[in-house]
JSON list of C-alpha atoms in Angstrom, two decimals:
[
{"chain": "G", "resi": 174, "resn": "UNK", "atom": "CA", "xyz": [-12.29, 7.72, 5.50]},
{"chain": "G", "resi": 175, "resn": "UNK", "atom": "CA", "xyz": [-14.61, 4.97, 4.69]},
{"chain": "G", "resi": 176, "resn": "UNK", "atom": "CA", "xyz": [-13.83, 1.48, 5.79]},
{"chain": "G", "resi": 177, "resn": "UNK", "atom": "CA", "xyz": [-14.45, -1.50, 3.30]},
{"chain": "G", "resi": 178, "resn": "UNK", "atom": "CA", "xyz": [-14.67, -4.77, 4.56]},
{"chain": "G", "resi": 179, "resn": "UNK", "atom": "CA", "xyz": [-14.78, -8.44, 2.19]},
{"chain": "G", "resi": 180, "resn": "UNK", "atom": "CA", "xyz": [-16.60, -11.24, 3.88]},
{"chain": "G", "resi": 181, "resn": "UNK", "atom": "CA", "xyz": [-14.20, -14.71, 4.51]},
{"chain": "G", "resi": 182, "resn": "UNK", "atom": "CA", "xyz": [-16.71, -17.67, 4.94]},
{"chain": "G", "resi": 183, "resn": "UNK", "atom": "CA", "xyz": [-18.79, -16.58, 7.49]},
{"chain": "G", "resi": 184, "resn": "UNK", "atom": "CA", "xyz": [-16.67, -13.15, 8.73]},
{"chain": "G", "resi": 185, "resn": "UNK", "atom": "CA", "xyz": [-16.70, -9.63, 7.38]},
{"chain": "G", "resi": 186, "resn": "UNK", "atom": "CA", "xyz": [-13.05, -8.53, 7.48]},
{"chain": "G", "resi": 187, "resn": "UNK", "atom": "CA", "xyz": [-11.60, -5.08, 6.82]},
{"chain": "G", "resi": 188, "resn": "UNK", "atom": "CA", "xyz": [-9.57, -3.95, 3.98]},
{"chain": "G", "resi": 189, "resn": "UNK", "atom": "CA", "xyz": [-6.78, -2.92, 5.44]},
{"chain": "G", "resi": 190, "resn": "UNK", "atom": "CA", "xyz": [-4.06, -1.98, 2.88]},
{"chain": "G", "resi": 191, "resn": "UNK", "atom": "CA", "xyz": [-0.65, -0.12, 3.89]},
{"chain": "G", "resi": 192, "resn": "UNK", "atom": "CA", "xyz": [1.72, 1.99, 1.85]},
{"chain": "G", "resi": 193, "resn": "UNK", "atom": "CA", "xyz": [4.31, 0.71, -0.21]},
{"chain": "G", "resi": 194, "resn": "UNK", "atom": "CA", "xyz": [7.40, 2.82, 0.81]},
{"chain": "G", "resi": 195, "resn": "UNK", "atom": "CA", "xyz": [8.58, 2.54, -3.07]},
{"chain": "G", "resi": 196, "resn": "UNK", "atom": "CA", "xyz": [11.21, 4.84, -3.37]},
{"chain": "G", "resi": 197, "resn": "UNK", "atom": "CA", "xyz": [12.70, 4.31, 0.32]},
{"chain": "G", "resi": 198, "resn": "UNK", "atom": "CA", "xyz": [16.15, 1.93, 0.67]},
{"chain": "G", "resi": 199, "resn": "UNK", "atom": "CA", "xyz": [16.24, -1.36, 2.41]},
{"chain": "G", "resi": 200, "resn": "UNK", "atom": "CA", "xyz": [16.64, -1.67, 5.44]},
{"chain": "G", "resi": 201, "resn": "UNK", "atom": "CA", "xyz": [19.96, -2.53, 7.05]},
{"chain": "G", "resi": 202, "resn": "UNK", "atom": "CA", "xyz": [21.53, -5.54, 9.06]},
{"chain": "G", "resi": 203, "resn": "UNK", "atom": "CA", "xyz": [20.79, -3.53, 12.84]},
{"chain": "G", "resi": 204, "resn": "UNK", "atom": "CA", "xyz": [17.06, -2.50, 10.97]},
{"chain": "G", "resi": 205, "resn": "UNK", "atom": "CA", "xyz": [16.14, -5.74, 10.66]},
{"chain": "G", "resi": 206, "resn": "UNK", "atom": "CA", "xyz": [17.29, -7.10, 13.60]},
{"chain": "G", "resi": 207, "resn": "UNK", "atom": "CA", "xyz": [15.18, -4.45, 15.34]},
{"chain": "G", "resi": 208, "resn": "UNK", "atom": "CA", "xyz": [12.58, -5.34, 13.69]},
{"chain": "G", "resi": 209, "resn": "UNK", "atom": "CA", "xyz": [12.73, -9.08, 14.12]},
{"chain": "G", "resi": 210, "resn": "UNK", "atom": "CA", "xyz": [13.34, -8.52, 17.75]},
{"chain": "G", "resi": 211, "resn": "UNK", "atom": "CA", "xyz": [9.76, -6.22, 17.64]},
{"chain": "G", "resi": 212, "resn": "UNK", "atom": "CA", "xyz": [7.57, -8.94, 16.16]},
{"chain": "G", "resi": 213, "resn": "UNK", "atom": "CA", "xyz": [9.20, -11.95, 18.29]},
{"chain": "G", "resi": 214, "resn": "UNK", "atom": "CA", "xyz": [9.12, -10.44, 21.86]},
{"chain": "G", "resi": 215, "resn": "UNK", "atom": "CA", "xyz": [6.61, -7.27, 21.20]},
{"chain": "G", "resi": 216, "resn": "UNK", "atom": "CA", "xyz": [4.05, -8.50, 19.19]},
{"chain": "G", "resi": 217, "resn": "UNK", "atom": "CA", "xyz": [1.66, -5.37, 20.55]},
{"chain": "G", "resi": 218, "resn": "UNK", "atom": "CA", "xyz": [3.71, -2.99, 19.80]},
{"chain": "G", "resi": 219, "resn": "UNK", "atom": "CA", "xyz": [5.00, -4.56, 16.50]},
{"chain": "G", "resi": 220, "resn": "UNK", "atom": "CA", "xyz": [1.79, -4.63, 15.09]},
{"chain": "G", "resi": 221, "resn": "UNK", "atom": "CA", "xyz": [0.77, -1.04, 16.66]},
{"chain": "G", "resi": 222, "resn": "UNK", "atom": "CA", "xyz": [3.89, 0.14, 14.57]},
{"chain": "G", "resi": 223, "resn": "UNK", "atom": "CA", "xyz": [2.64, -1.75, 11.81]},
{"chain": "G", "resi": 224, "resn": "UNK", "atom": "CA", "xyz": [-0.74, -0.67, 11.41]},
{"chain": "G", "resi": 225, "resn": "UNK", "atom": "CA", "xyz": [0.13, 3.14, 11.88]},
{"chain": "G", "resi": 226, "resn": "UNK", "atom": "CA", "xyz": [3.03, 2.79, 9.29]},
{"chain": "G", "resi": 227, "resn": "UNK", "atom": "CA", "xyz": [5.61, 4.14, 11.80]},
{"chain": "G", "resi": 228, "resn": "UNK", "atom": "CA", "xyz": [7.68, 0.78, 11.79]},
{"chain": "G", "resi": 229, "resn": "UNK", "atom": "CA", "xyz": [9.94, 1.78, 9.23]},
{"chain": "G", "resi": 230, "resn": "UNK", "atom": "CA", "xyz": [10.94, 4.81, 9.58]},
{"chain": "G", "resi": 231, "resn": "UNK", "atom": "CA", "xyz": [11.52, 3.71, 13.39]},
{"chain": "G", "resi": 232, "resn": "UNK", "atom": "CA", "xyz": [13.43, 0.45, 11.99]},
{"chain": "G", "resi": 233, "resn": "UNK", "atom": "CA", "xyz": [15.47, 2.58, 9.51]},
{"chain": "G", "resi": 234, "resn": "UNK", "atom": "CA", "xyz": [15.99, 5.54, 12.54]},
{"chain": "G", "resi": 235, "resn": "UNK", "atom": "CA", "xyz": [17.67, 2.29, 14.77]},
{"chain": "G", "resi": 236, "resn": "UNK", "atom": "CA", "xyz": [19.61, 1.44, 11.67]},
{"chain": "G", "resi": 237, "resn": "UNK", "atom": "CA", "xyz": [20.91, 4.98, 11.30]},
{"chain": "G", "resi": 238, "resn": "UNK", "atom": "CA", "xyz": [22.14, 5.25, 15.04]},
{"chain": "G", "resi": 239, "resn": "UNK", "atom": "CA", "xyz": [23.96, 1.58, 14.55]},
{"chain": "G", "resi": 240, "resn": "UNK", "atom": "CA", "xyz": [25.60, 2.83, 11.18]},
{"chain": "G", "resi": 241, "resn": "UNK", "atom": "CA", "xyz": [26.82, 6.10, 13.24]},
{"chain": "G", "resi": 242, "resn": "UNK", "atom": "CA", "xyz": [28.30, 4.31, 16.34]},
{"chain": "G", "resi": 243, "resn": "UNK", "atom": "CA", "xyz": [29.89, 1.66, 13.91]},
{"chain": "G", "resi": 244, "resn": "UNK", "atom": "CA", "xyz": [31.94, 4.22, 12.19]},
{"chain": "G", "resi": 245, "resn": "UNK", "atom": "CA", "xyz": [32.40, 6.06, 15.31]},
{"chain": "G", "resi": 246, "resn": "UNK", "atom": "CA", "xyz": [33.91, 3.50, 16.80]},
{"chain": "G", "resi": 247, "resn": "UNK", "atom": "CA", "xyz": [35.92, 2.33, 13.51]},
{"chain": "G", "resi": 248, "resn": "UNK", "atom": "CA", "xyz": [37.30, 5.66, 13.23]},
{"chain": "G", "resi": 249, "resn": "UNK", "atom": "CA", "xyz": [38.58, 5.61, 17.47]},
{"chain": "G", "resi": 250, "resn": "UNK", "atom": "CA", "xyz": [39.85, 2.22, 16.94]},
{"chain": "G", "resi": 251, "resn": "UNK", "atom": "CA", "xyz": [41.84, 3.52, 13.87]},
{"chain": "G", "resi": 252, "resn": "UNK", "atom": "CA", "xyz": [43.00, 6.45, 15.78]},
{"chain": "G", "resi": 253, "resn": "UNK", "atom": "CA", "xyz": [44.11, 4.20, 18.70]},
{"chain": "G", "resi": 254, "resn": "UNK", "atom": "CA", "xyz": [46.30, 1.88, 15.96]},
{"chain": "G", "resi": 255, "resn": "UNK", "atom": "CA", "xyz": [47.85, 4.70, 14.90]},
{"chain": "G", "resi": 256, "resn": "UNK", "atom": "CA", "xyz": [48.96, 5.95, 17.63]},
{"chain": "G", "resi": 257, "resn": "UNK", "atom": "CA", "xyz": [49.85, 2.33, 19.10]},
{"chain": "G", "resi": 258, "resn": "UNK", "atom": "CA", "xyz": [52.41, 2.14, 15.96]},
{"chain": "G", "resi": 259, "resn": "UNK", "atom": "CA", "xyz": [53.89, 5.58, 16.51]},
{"chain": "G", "resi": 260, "resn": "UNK", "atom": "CA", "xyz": [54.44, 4.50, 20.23]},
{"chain": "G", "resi": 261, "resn": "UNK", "atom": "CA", "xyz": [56.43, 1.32, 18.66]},
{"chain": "G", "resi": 262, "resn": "UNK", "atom": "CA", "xyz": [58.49, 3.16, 16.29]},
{"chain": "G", "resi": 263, "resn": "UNK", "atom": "CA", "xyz": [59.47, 5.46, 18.82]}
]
């Protein structure tokens, strides 16, 4: 892999350019919010992330887990109304 690099007034940066994940979905509400919380309080690892294009499939893993758990607990909390009204009929 050769390594270009364009000079800015008097430095010679790299070229640095990242894939475009095209075809992959947005990210979600608990995606971004682990993201955001990455690049305000772990800017090291943020960028780390970043540069070795892991950050969003980590960020869309995190939103995954929080989608799971959400309906997980949706579908307990339904199961507990359910049988809190069948108790009250009774």
């Amino acid at each position: 892999m050769e390594i270009t690099y364009t000079r800015i007034g008097d430095y010679y940066l790299p070229d640095i350019k990242l894939s475009d994940p095209l075809d992959a979905p947005p990210l979600g509400r608990y995606g971004m919010m682990h993201k955001n919380y990455l690049r305000e309080h772990k800017a090291a690892l943020y960028a780390k992330l970043l540069l070795s294009e892991r950050l969003y499939p980590l960020c869309r893993e995190v939103d995954e887990a929080a989608a799971h758990r959400l309906a997980t607990i949706e579908n307990r909390e339904a199961a507990h109304e359910i049988i809190l009204s069948e108790l009250v009929y009774c």
